[in-house]
mmCIF file of C-alpha atoms and ligand atoms in Angstrom:
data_model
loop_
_atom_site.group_PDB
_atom_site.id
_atom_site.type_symbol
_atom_site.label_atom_id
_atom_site.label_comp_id
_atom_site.label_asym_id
_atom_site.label_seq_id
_atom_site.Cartn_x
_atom_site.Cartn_y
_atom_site.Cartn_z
ATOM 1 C CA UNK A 1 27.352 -4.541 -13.742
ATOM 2 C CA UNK A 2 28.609 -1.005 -14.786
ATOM 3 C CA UNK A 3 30.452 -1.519 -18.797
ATOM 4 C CA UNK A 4 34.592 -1.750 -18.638
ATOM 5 C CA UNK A 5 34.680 1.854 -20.970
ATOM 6 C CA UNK A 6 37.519 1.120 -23.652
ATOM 7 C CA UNK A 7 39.277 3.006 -26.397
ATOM 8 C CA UNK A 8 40.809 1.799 -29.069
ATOM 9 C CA UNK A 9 43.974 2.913 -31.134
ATOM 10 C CA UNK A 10 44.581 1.801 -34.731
ATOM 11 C CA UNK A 11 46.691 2.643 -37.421
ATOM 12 C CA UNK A 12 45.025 0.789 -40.444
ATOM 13 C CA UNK A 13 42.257 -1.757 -41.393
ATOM 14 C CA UNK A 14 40.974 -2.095 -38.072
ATOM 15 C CA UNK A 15 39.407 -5.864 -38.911
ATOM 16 C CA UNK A 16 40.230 -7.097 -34.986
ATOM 17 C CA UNK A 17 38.265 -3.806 -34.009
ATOM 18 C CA UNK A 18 35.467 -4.467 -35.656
ATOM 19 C CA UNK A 19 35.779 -7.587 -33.718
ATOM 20 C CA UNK A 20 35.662 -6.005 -30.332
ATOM 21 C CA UNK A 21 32.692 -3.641 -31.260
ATOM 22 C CA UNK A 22 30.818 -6.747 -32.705
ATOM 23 C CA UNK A 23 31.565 -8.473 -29.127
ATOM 24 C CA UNK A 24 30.635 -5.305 -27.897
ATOM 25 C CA UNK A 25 27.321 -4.707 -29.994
ATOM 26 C CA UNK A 26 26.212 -8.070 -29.287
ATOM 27 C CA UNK A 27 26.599 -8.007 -25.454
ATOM 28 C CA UNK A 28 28.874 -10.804 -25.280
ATOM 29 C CA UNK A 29 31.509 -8.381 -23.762
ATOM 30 C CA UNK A 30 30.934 -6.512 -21.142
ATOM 31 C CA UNK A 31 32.460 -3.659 -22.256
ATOM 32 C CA UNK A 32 31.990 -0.250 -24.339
ATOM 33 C CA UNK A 33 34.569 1.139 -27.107
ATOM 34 C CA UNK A 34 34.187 4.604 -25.958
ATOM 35 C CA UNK A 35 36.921 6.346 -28.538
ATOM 36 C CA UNK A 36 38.837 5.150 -31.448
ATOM 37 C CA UNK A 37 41.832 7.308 -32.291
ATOM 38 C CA UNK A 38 43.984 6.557 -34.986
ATOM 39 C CA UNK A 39 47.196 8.021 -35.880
ATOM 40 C CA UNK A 40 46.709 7.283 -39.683
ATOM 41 C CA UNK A 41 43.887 9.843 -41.184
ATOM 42 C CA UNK A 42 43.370 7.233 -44.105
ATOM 43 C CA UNK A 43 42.522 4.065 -41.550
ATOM 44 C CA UNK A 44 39.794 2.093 -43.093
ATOM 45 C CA UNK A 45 38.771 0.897 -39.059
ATOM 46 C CA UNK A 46 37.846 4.594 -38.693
ATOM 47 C CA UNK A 47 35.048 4.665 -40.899
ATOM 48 C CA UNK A 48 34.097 1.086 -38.660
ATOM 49 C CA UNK A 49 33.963 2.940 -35.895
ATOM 50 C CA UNK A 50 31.787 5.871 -37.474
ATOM 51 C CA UNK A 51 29.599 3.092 -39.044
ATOM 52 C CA UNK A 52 29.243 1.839 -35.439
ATOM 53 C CA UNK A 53 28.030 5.323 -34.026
ATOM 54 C CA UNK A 54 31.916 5.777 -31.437
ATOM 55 C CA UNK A 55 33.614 8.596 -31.494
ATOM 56 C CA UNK A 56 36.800 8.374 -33.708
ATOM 57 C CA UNK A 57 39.751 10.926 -33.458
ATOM 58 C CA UNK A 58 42.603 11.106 -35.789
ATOM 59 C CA UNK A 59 45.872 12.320 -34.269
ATOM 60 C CA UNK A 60 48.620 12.343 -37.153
ATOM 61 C CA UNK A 61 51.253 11.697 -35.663
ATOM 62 C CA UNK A 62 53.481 13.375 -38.509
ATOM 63 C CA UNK A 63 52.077 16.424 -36.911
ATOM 64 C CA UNK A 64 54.495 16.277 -33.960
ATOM 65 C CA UNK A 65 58.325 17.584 -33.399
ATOM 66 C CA UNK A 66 58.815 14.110 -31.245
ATOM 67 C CA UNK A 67 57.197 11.013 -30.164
ATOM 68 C CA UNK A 68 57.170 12.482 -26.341
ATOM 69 C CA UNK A 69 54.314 15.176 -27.788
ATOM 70 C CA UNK A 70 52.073 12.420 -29.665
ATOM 71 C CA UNK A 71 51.955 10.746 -26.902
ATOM 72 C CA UNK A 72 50.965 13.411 -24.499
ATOM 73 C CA UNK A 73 48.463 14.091 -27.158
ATOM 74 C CA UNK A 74 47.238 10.497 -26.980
ATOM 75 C CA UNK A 75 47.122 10.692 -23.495
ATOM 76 C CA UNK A 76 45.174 13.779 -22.861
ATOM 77 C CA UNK A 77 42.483 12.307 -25.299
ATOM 78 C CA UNK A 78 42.381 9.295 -23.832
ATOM 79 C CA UNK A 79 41.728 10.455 -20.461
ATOM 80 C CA UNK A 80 39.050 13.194 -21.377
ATOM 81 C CA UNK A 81 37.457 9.964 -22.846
ATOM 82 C CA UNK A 82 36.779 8.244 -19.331
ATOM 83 C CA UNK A 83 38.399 4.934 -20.982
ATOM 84 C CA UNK A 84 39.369 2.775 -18.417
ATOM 85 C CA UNK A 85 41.564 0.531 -20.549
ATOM 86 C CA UNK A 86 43.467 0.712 -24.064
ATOM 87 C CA UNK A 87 43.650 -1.626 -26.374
ATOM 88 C CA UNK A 88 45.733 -1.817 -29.236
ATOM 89 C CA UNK A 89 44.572 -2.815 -32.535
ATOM 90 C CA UNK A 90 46.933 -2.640 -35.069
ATOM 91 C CA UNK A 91 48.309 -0.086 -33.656
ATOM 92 C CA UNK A 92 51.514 0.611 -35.561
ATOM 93 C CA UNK A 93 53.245 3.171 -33.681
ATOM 94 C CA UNK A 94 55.721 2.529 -30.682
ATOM 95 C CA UNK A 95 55.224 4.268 -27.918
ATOM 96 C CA UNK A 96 57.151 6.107 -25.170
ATOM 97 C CA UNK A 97 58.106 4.559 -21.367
ATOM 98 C CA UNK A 98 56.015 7.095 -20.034
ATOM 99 C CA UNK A 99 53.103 6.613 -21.917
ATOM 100 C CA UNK A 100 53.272 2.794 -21.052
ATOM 101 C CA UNK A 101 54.496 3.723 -17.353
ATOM 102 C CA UNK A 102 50.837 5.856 -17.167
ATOM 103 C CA UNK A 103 49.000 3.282 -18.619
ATOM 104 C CA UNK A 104 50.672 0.001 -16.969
ATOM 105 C CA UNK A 105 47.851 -2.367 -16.870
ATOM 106 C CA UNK A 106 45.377 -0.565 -18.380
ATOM 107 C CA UNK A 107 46.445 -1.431 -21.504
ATOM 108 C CA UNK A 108 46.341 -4.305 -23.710
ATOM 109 C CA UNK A 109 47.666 -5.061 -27.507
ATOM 110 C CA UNK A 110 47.193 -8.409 -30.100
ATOM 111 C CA UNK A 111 50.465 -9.637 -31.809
ATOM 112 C CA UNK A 112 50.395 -12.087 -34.361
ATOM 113 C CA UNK A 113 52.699 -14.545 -33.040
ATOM 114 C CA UNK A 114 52.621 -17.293 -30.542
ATOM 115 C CA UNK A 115 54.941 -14.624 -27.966
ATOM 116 C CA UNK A 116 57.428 -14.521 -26.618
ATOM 117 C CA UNK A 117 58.567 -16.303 -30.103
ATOM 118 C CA UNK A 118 58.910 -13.633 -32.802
ATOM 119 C CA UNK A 119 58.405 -10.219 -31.762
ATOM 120 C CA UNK A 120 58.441 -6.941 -33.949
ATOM 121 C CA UNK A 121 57.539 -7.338 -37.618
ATOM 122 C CA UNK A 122 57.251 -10.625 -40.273
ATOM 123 C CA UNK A 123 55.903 -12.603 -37.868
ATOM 124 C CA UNK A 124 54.600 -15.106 -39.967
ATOM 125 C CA UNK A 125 57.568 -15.368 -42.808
ATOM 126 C CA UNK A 126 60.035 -16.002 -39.590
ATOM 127 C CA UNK A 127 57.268 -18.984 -38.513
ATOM 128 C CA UNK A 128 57.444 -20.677 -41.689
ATOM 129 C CA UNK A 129 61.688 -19.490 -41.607
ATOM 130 C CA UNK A 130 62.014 -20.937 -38.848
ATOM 131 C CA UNK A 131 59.944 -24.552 -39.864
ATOM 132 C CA UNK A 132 57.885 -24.641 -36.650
ATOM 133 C CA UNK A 133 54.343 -26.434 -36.194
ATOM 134 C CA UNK A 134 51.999 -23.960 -34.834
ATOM 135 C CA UNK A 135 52.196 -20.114 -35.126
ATOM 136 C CA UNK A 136 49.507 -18.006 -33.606
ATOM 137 C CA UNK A 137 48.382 -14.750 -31.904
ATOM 138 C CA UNK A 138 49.133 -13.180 -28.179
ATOM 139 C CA UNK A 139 47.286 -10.837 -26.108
ATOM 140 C CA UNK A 140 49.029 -9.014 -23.603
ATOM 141 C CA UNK A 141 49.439 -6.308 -20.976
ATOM 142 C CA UNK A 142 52.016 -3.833 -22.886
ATOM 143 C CA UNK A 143 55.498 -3.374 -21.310
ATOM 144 C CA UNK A 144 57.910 -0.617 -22.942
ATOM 145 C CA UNK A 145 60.229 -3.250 -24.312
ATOM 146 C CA UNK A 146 58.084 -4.097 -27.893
ATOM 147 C CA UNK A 147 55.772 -7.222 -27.550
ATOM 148 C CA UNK A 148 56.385 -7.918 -24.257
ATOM 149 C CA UNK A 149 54.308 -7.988 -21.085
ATOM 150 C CA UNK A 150 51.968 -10.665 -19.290
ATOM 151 C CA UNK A 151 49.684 -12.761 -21.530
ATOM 152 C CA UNK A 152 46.120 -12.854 -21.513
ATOM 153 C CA UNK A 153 45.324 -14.998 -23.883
ATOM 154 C CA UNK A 154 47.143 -17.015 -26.782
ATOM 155 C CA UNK A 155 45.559 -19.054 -29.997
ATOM 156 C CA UNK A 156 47.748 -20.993 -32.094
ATOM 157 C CA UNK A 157 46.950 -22.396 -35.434
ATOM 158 C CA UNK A 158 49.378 -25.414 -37.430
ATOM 159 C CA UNK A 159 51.398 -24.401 -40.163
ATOM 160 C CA UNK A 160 50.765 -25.950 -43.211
ATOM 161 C CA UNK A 161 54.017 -27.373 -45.050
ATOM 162 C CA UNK A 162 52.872 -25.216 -48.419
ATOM 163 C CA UNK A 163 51.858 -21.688 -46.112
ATOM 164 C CA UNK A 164 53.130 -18.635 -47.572
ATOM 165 C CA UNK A 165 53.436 -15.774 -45.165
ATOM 166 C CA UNK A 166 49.864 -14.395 -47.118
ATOM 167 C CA UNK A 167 48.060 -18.044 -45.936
ATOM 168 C CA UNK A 168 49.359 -18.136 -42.456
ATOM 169 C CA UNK A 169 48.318 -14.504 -41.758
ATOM 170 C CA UNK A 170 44.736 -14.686 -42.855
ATOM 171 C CA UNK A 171 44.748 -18.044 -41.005
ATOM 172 C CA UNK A 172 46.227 -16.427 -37.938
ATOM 173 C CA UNK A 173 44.041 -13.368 -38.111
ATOM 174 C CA UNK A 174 41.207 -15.552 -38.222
ATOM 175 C CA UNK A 175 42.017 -16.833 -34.550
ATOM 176 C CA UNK A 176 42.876 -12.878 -33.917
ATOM 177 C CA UNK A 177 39.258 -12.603 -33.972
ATOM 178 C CA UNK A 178 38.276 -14.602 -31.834
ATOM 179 C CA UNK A 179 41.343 -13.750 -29.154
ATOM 180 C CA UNK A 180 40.917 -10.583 -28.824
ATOM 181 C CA UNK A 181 37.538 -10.275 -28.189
ATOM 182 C CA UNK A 182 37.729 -13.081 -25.500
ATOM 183 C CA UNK A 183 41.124 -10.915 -23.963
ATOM 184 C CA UNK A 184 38.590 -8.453 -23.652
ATOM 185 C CA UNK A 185 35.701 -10.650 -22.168
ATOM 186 C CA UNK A 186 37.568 -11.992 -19.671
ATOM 187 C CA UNK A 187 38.996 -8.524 -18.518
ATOM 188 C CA UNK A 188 35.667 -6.477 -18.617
ATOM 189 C CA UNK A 189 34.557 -9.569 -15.904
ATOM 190 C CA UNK A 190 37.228 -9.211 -14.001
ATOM 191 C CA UNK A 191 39.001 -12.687 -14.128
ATOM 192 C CA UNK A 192 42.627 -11.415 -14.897
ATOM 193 C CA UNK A 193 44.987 -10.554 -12.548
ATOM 194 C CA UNK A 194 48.469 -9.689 -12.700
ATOM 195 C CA UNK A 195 51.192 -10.840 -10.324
ATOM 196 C CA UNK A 196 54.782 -10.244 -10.381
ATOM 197 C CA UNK A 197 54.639 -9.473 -14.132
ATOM 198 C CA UNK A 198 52.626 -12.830 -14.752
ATOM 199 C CA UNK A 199 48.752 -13.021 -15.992
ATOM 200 C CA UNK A 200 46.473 -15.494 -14.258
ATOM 201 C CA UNK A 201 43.093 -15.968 -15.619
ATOM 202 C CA UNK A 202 40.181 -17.551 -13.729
ATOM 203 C CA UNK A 203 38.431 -18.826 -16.820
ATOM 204 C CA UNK A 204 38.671 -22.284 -18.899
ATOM 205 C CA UNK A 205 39.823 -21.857 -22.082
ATOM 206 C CA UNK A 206 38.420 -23.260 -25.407
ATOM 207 C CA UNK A 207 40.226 -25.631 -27.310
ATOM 208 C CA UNK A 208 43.596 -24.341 -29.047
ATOM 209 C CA UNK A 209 43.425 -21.222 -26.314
ATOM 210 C CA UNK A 210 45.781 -20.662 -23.115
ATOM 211 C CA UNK A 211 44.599 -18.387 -21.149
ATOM 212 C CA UNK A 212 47.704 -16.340 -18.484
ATOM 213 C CA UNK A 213 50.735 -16.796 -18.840
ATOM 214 C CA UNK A 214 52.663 -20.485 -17.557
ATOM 215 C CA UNK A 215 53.006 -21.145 -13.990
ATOM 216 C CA UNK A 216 56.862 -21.047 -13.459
ATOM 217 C CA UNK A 217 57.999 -24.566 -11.726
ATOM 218 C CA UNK A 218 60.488 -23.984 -9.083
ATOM 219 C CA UNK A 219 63.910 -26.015 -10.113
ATOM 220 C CA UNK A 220 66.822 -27.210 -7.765
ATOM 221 C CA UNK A 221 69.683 -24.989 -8.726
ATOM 222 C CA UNK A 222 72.805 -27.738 -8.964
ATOM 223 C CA UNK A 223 75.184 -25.908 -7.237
ATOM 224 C CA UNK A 224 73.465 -24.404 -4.196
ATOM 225 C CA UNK A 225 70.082 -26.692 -3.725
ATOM 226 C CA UNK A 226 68.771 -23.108 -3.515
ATOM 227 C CA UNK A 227 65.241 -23.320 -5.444
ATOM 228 C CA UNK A 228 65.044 -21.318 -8.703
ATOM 229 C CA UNK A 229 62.677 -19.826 -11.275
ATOM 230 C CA UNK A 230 62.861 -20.641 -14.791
ATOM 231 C CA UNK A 231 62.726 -17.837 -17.385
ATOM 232 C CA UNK A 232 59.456 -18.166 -19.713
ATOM 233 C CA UNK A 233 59.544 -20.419 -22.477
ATOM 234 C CA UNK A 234 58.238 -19.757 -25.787
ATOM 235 C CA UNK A 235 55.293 -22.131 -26.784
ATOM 236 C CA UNK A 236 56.304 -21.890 -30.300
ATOM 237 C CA UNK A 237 60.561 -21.981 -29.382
ATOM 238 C CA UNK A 238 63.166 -24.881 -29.939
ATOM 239 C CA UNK A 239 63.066 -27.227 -32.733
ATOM 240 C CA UNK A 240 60.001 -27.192 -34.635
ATOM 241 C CA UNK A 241 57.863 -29.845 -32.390
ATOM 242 C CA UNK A 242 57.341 -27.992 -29.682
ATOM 243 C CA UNK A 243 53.880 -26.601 -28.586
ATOM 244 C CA UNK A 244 52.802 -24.647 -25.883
ATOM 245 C CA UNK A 245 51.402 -27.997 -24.166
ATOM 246 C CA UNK A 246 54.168 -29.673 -24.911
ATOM 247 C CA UNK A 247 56.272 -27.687 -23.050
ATOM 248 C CA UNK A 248 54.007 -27.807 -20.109
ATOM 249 C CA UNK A 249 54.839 -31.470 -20.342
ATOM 250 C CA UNK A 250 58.136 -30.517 -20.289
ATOM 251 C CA UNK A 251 57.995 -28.523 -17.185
ATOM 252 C CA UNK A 252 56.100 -31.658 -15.503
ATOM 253 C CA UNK A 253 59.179 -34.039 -16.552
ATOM 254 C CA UNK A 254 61.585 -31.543 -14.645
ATOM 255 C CA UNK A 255 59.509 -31.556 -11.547
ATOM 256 C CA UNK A 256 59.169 -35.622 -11.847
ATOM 257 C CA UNK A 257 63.144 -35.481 -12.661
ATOM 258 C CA UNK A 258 63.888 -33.373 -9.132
ATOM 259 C CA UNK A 259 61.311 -35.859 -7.072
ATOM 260 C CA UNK A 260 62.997 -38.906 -8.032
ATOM 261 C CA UNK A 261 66.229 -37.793 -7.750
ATOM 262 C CA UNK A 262 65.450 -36.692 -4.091
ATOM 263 C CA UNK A 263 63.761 -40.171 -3.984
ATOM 264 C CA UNK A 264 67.133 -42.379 -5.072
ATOM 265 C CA UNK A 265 69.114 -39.676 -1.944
ATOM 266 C CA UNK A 266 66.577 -40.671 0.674
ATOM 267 C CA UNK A 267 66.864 -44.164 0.011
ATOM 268 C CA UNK A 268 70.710 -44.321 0.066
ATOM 269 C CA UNK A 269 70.599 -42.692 3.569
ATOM 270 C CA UNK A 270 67.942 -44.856 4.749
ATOM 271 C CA UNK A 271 70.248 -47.975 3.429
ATOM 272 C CA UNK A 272 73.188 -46.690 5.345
ATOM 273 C CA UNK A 273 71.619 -46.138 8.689
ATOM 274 C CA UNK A 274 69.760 -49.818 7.962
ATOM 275 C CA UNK A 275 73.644 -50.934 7.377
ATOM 276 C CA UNK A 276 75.431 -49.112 10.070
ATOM 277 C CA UNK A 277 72.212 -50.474 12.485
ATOM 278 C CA UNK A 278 72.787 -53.833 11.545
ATOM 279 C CA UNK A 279 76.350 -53.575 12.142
ATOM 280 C CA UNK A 280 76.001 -52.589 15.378
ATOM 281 C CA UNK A 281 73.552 -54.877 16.407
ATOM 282 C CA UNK A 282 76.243 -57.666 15.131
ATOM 283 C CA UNK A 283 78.618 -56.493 16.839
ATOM 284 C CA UNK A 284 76.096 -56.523 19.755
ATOM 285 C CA UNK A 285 75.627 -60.229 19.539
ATOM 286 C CA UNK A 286 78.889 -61.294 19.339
HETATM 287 C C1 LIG B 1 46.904 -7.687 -36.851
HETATM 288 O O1 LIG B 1 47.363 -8.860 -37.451
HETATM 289 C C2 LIG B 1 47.625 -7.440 -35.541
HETATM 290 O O2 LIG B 1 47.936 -8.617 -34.847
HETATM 291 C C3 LIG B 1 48.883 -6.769 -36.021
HETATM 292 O O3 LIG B 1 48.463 -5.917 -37.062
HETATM 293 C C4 LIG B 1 47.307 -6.474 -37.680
HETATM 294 C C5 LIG B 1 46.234 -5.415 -37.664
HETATM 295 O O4 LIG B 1 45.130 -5.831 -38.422
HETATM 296 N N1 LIG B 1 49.514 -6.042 -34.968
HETATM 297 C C6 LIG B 1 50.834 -5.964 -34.833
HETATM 298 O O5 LIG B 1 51.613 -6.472 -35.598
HETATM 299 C C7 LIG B 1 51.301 -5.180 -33.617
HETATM 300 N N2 LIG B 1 52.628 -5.573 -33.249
HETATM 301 P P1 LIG B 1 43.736 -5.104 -38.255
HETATM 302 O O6 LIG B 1 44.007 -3.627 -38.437
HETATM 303 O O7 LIG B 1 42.882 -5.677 -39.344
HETATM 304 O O8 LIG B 1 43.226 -5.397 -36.879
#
């Protein structure tokens, strides 16, 4: 099978790309990083990259009168690369709609949080903040809005009642390491595929993983009995003992809630007609 051909764009230590070209090296991934570009000329992953024979490009984006023309920059690299996908790896720049528009679902990028809980920066002082369980990393298709877009893959670690936001992040990047390169895995095979802004993976995932995003229940809407869609939850959301399984085991109570409830109406029309049958047949008799 023909290698997914990948680049890579970093902005600093470059510790979950050295994860991908391990995967990479090692032939666990299908996949080859065939560019790393950084917009930061002092990134320590660059010298990673050299170290691991790819070509590395630094494109400073201080250079630039806007973002529009670092991006078009980016983009005309990217393509005279042959990469077939991006990903982001601490890639600390945001980028424009069109960029994102060119490269809708061909490009990927890891957050450190357990998303759609706690986009944008701190990540990890707004876990512990915020007193919940588990915190964790996301890897996802990138959308224009920041740190959204359908998940590939999630890992979620506990938080530890004396974590500082140092603690957490080294214990989150530690599962970072092993996300991303799976993300990766399981798109150079092919076993992603996105529909209607949703992920669905055709893999198992290891334990502590979720792999695509969560099947959305359909819900009676009270007023109309029209069927609805419920928005995404957060695994790491609510009050601070809520998981991502948990609130699958949430969405199972609603559907068990909406069965029964049709149950107890079927039964009170089926005890009227009984009723009304009887009646009749009393009536009959008489
Ligand atoms: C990682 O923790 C990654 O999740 C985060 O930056 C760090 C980069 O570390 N990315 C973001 O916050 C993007 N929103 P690395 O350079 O050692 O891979």
């Amino acid at each position: 099978m023909a290698k997914l051909k990948v680049a890579a764009l970093i902005s600093g230590r470059g510790s979950n790309l050295q994860a991908l070209i391990d995967g990479c090296a090692d032939g666990t991934i299908p996949a080859e990083i065939v560019l790393v570009i950084s917009n930061n000329p002092d990134a320590a992953g660059l010298a990673r990259a050299r170290q691991a024979g790819i070509p590395t490009q630094v494109i400073d984006h201080r250079r630039f009168r806007d973002r529009a023309a670092f991006d078009a920059a980016l983009d005309t690299a990217l393509k005279a690369s042959g990469a077939a996908l991006i990903c982001l790896a601490g890639f600390m720049r945001l980028l424009t709609r069109d960029f994102v528009e060119t490269w809708r679902d061909r490009m990927i990028n890891i957050h450190p949080s357990l998303l759609p809980a706690f986009p944008g920066l701190d990540t990890h002082a707004r876990a512990i903040a915020g007193g919940h369980r588990f915190a964790g990393c996301t890897v996802h298709f990138v959308r224009f809005e920041t740190d959204t877009g359908p998940i590939v893959v999630q890992a979620r670690v506990p938080v530890r009642p004396d974590d500082t936001p140092e603690t957490l992040a080294s214990r989150v990047l530690e599962v970072e390491h092993k996300a991303y390169p799976l993300a990766l895995r399981l798109l150079a095979e092919g076993r992603v595929r996105i529909e209607g802004e949703r992920a669905t993976v055709d893999a198992e995932p290891p334990d502590g993983f979720r792999l695509g995003d969560l099947p959305v229940p359909p819900v009676a809407d009270r007023r109309s009995g029209a069927l609805q869609s419920r928005p995404h939850p957060s695994p790491a959301e609510g009050n601070s003992n809520e998981t991502g399984t948990e609130t699958m085991v949430n969405h199972d109570d609603t559907h068990h809630r909406a069965t029964y409830s049709g149950f107890i109406k079927l039964a009170t029309i089926s005890s009227i007609v009984v009723a009304i049958a009887l009646g009749l047949m009393a009536l009959f008799l008489l």
